């Protein structure tokens, strides 16, 4: 990330559009509560799901969330994030359901090609098992269209067939605020209330609403190695390879996910306001700058979504 930090850039920003984005998100969250019998809100403890949670509080009132929170845990998540997830759910008094990829591995429904394989892609299996277990008919997610091109073409109300699969060529039209929420037995919807937000919008909203986040979103010192243009955090799961030099840098995470595929960026941003300024100057998308799993092919995300991914 380009670390331009000119405070003068802030004077060019307006927060007026945030009210319209918030209003749309609240409308969609209420529409889900009204149209579906067993919805759930996907909650990782990341910034996008925390923004949705703030909008849900405004939609229904603090402590009155009408659906549970659902987390699909790979077992390889950053502890700062899972600790914050548990803290926030308890603070809100919300029901938190956690289902684990490790449990799917124990059942034999997930089989790794080798012990070091990333579990990220296998979350789809555990997610579909959770949908079947709880008979969820709508899952609310924090994906945004500006993150990645497969997400850019997905609808706010995204239909999934009885196999949990997304069919890009069979998406339902969305005209104004009219959504087709009809379902056949076994089908469900993925709903993305912040589809129309950008990364900059999210950080402006976090700054305006003073939303608390896991600490790793802000600058901290961390050991990393440079690999394929990314900074890979040095952990037990991602050790340095032969010939790689371990260096300590000031970094922060633009997105949080499985440790095996999520990378930090260099940054000295210590507040949401600092990150707003950095984001104004960013030339690489959030996932393009941080996610190894999106670099396997041009269509890697679309393939995962067709298979049932978030």
Coordinates of C-alpha atoms in Angstrom, one line a residue:
X1 CA 0.0 0.0 0.0
X2 CA 1.2 3.5 -0.8
X3 CA 1.6 5.2 2.6
X4 CA 0.6 8.7 1.6
X5 CA -0.7 10.4 4.8
X6 CA -1.4 14.0 3.7
X7 CA -4.1 15.2 6.2
X8 CA -5.2 17.7 3.5
X9 CA -6.8 14.8 1.6
X10 CA -9.4 14.5 4.4
X11 CA -10.8 18.0 3.5
X12 CA -11.8 16.5 0.1
X13 CA -13.9 13.9 1.7
X14 CA -17.6 14.0 2.5
X15 CA -19.5 11.6 4.8
X16 CA -22.9 12.5 3.4
X17 CA -23.2 9.4 1.2
X18 CA -22.7 7.2 4.3
X19 CA -26.2 8.0 5.4
X20 CA -27.6 6.6 2.1
X21 CA -25.4 3.5 2.3
X22 CA -26.4 2.9 5.9
X23 CA -30.1 3.4 5.0
X24 CA -29.9 0.8 2.2
X25 CA -28.1 -1.7 4.5
X26 CA -30.7 -1.3 7.3
X27 CA -33.4 -1.8 4.7
X28 CA -31.9 -5.1 3.5
X29 CA -31.3 -6.3 7.0
X30 CA -34.9 -5.7 7.9
X31 CA -36.1 -7.3 4.6
X32 CA -34.2 -10.5 5.5
X33 CA -35.9 -10.6 8.9
X34 CA -39.3 -10.1 7.3
X35 CA -38.9 -12.5 4.3
X36 CA -37.1 -15.5 5.7
X37 CA -37.8 -18.0 8.5
X38 CA -34.3 -19.0 9.5
X39 CA -31.7 -16.4 8.6
X40 CA -28.2 -16.0 10.2
X41 CA -25.6 -13.3 10.0
X42 CA -22.1 -14.5 9.0
X43 CA -19.8 -13.0 11.6
X44 CA -16.0 -13.4 11.5
X45 CA -15.1 -10.5 13.8
X46 CA -13.7 -8.6 10.7
X47 CA -14.4 -5.0 9.9
X48 CA -17.1 -5.7 7.3
X49 CA -19.1 -7.9 9.6
X50 CA -18.7 -5.4 12.4
X51 CA -20.0 -2.6 10.2
X52 CA -23.1 -4.8 9.4
X53 CA -23.5 -5.5 13.1
X54 CA -23.6 -1.8 13.8
X55 CA -26.2 -1.3 11.1
X56 CA -28.2 -4.3 12.6
X57 CA -28.1 -2.6 16.0
X58 CA -29.6 0.5 14.4
X59 CA -32.1 -1.6 12.5
X60 CA -33.4 -3.6 15.5
X61 CA -32.0 -2.0 18.6
X62 CA -29.0 -3.1 20.6
X63 CA -29.4 -6.5 22.1
X64 CA -32.4 -7.4 19.9
X65 CA -30.8 -9.0 16.9
X66 CA -33.4 -11.3 15.3
X67 CA -31.0 -13.8 13.9
X68 CA -27.9 -15.7 15.3
X69 CA -24.3 -15.0 14.3
X70 CA -22.5 -17.8 12.4
X71 CA -18.8 -18.3 12.1
X72 CA -17.1 -20.9 10.0
X73 CA -13.7 -21.4 11.8
X74 CA -10.8 -23.0 10.0
X75 CA -8.9 -23.3 13.2
X76 CA -6.2 -21.2 11.6
X77 CA -7.6 -17.7 12.3
X78 CA -5.7 -14.9 14.0
X79 CA -6.4 -15.2 17.8
X80 CA -6.8 -11.4 18.1
X81 CA -9.8 -11.7 15.7
X82 CA -11.5 -14.8 17.3
X83 CA -11.1 -13.3 20.7
X84 CA -12.7 -10.0 19.5
X85 CA -15.5 -12.0 17.8
X86 CA -16.4 -13.7 21.1
X87 CA -16.1 -10.5 23.1
X88 CA -18.4 -8.6 20.7
X89 CA -21.0 -11.3 20.5
X90 CA -21.2 -11.5 24.3
X91 CA -21.3 -7.7 24.6
X92 CA -24.2 -7.6 22.3
X93 CA -26.0 -10.6 23.9
X94 CA -26.2 -12.3 20.5
X95 CA -26.3 -16.0 19.9
X96 CA -23.0 -17.1 18.3
X97 CA -22.8 -20.4 16.4
X98 CA -19.3 -21.6 15.5
X99 CA -18.8 -24.5 13.2
X100 CA -15.3 -25.8 12.5
X101 CA -13.5 -27.1 9.4
X102 CA -11.6 -29.4 11.8
X103 CA -15.0 -31.1 12.7
X104 CA -15.6 -31.6 9.0
X105 CA -12.2 -33.2 8.7
X106 CA -13.0 -35.5 11.6
X107 CA -16.2 -36.6 9.9
X108 CA -14.3 -37.2 6.6
X109 CA -16.2 -34.6 4.6
X110 CA -13.1 -32.5 4.3
X111 CA -9.8 -34.2 3.2
X112 CA -6.7 -32.2 2.8
X113 CA -4.3 -33.1 0.0
X114 CA -1.4 -32.7 2.4
X115 CA -1.2 -31.5 6.1
X116 CA 0.1 -28.0 5.0
X117 CA -2.8 -27.3 2.6
X118 CA -4.8 -24.2 3.4
X119 CA -8.2 -24.9 4.9
X120 CA -9.7 -21.7 3.6
X121 CA -11.3 -23.2 0.5
X122 CA -12.7 -26.1 2.5
X123 CA -14.9 -23.7 4.5
X124 CA -17.5 -24.2 1.8
X125 CA -18.1 -27.7 2.9
X126 CA -18.5 -26.8 6.6
X127 CA -20.7 -23.8 5.7
X128 CA -23.0 -26.1 3.6
X129 CA -23.1 -28.6 6.5
X130 CA -24.1 -25.8 8.9
X131 CA -26.8 -24.6 6.6
X132 CA -28.2 -28.2 6.5
X133 CA -27.9 -28.6 10.2
X134 CA -29.8 -25.4 11.1
X135 CA -31.9 -25.3 8.0
X136 CA -30.9 -21.7 7.3
X137 CA -32.7 -20.2 4.4
X138 CA -30.7 -16.9 4.2
X139 CA -27.1 -16.1 5.2
X140 CA -26.1 -12.5 5.5
X141 CA -22.5 -11.8 4.4
X142 CA -20.2 -8.8 4.4
X143 CA -18.9 -9.2 0.8
X144 CA -18.6 -6.0 -1.2
X145 CA -18.5 -5.5 -5.0
X146 CA -15.3 -3.6 -5.0
X147 CA -13.3 -6.5 -3.4
X148 CA -13.1 -8.8 -6.4
X149 CA -14.7 -9.2 -9.9
X150 CA -16.7 -12.3 -9.1
X151 CA -18.2 -10.5 -6.1
X152 CA -18.8 -7.5 -8.4
X153 CA -21.3 -9.3 -10.5
X154 CA -23.2 -11.0 -7.7
X155 CA -26.6 -9.7 -6.6
X156 CA -27.5 -8.3 -3.2
X157 CA -29.9 -11.2 -2.8
X158 CA -27.9 -14.1 -4.3
X159 CA -29.8 -17.3 -4.9
X160 CA -28.2 -20.7 -4.2
X161 CA -29.6 -24.0 -5.5
X162 CA -30.3 -27.1 -3.5
X163 CA -26.6 -28.0 -3.7
X164 CA -25.6 -24.7 -2.3
X165 CA -24.2 -23.6 -5.6
X166 CA -24.2 -20.2 -7.3
X167 CA -25.2 -20.0 -10.9
X168 CA -23.9 -16.6 -12.3
X169 CA -26.0 -16.9 -15.5
X170 CA -29.2 -17.6 -13.6
X171 CA -29.1 -14.6 -11.3
X172 CA -32.4 -12.9 -10.6
X173 CA -32.9 -9.3 -11.7
X174 CA -33.0 -6.6 -9.0
X175 CA -34.9 -3.5 -9.9
X176 CA -34.9 -0.6 -7.5
X177 CA -35.6 -2.2 -4.1
X178 CA -37.6 -5.1 -5.4
X179 CA -36.1 -8.5 -4.5
X180 CA -37.3 -11.9 -5.6
X181 CA -36.9 -14.0 -2.4
X182 CA -38.9 -17.1 -3.5
X183 CA -37.2 -20.4 -2.6
X184 CA -37.8 -24.1 -3.5
X185 CA -37.2 -26.7 -0.8
X186 CA -33.5 -27.1 0.0
X187 CA -32.5 -23.7 -1.6
X188 CA -31.2 -20.7 0.2
X189 CA -30.1 -17.1 -0.3
X190 CA -26.8 -15.4 0.4
X191 CA -27.6 -11.7 1.1
X192 CA -25.0 -8.9 0.9
X193 CA -26.3 -5.7 2.5
X194 CA -23.0 -3.8 2.0
X195 CA -22.5 -4.8 -1.6
X196 CA -22.5 -1.2 -2.7
X197 CA -20.0 0.0 -0.1
X198 CA -16.3 0.4 -1.0
X199 CA -13.3 -0.2 1.3
X200 CA -13.1 3.6 1.7
X201 CA -16.8 3.8 2.7
X202 CA -16.2 1.1 5.3
X203 CA -13.3 2.9 6.9
X204 CA -15.1 6.3 6.8
X205 CA -18.1 4.6 8.5
X206 CA -15.8 3.0 11.1
X207 CA -14.2 6.3 11.8
X208 CA -17.6 8.2 12.0
X209 CA -19.3 5.5 14.2
X210 CA -16.2 4.9 16.3
X211 CA -16.5 1.1 15.8
X212 CA -14.0 -1.0 17.7
X213 CA -11.9 -3.5 15.7
X214 CA -9.4 -6.2 16.4
X215 CA -6.0 -4.7 17.1
X216 CA -4.3 -6.2 14.0
X217 CA -6.2 -3.8 11.7
X218 CA -3.9 -1.1 13.0
X219 CA -0.2 -0.8 12.8
X220 CA 2.0 -3.1 14.8
X221 CA 5.5 -4.6 14.5
X222 CA 5.5 -8.1 13.0
X223 CA 8.0 -10.6 11.5
X224 CA 7.3 -11.2 7.8
X225 CA 9.0 -12.5 4.7
X226 CA 8.6 -11.2 1.2
X227 CA 7.0 -13.8 -1.2
X228 CA 5.5 -13.3 -4.6
X229 CA 5.0 -9.6 -4.0
X230 CA 3.3 -10.1 -0.7
X231 CA 4.4 -9.8 3.0
X232 CA 3.8 -13.2 4.5
X233 CA 3.5 -13.2 8.3
X234 CA 5.9 -15.5 10.0
X235 CA 3.8 -18.0 12.1
X236 CA 3.9 -21.7 13.0
X237 CA 1.5 -22.2 10.1
X238 CA 3.5 -20.0 7.7
X239 CA 7.2 -20.4 8.5
X240 CA 9.9 -18.9 6.3
X241 CA 11.1 -21.1 3.4
X242 CA 14.7 -21.9 2.6
X243 CA 16.5 -18.7 1.5
X244 CA 13.9 -16.3 2.7
X245 CA 15.0 -13.5 5.0
X246 CA 12.8 -12.7 8.0
X247 CA 12.4 -9.0 8.6
X248 CA 10.4 -7.0 11.1
X249 CA 8.1 -4.3 9.6
X250 CA 5.4 -1.9 10.7
X251 CA 2.3 -3.6 9.2
X252 CA -1.5 -3.8 9.5
X253 CA -4.1 -6.1 7.9
X254 CA -6.5 -4.7 5.4
X255 CA -8.6 -7.9 5.6
X256 CA -8.5 -10.7 8.1
X257 CA -9.0 -14.4 7.3
X258 CA -7.2 -17.7 7.5
X259 CA -3.6 -17.2 8.5
X260 CA -2.3 -19.4 5.7
X261 CA -3.6 -17.1 3.0
X262 CA -3.9 -13.6 4.5
X263 CA -1.1 -11.1 4.3
X264 CA -0.5 -7.7 6.0
X265 CA 0.6 -4.5 4.2
X266 CA 3.2 -2.0 5.4
X267 CA 1.6 0.8 7.2
X268 CA 2.0 3.1 10.2
X269 CA -1.8 3.9 10.4
X270 CA -2.8 3.8 14.0
X271 CA -6.4 5.1 13.7
X272 CA -9.4 4.7 11.4
X273 CA -8.8 8.3 10.2
X274 CA -5.2 7.4 9.3
X275 CA -6.5 4.4 7.3
X276 CA -9.0 6.5 5.5
X277 CA -6.1 8.6 4.2
X278 CA -4.1 5.6 3.2
X279 CA -7.1 4.1 1.4
X280 CA -7.5 7.2 -0.6
X281 CA -4.1 6.6 -2.1
X282 CA -4.3 2.8 -2.5
X283 CA -3.7 1.5 -6.0
X284 CA -4.3 -2.2 -5.4
X285 CA -7.6 -3.7 -4.3
X286 CA -8.0 -5.0 -0.7
X287 CA -7.9 -8.6 -1.7
X288 CA -5.3 -8.1 -4.5
X289 CA -2.9 -6.7 -1.9
X290 CA -3.5 -9.2 0.8
X291 CA -4.9 -12.6 -0.3
X292 CA -2.8 -15.5 -1.6
X293 CA -5.8 -17.6 -2.3
X294 CA -7.1 -15.1 -5.0
X295 CA -3.8 -15.4 -6.9
X296 CA -4.1 -19.0 -7.9
X297 CA -6.0 -18.1 -11.1
X298 CA -8.1 -15.2 -12.6
X299 CA -11.3 -17.1 -11.8
X300 CA -10.4 -18.6 -8.4
X301 CA -13.1 -16.7 -6.4
X302 CA -15.8 -17.3 -9.0
X303 CA -15.1 -21.1 -8.9
X304 CA -15.1 -21.1 -5.1
X305 CA -18.4 -19.2 -5.0
X306 CA -20.0 -21.6 -7.5
X307 CA -19.0 -24.4 -5.1
X308 CA -20.7 -22.7 -2.2
X309 CA -18.1 -20.3 -0.8
X310 CA -19.1 -17.1 0.9

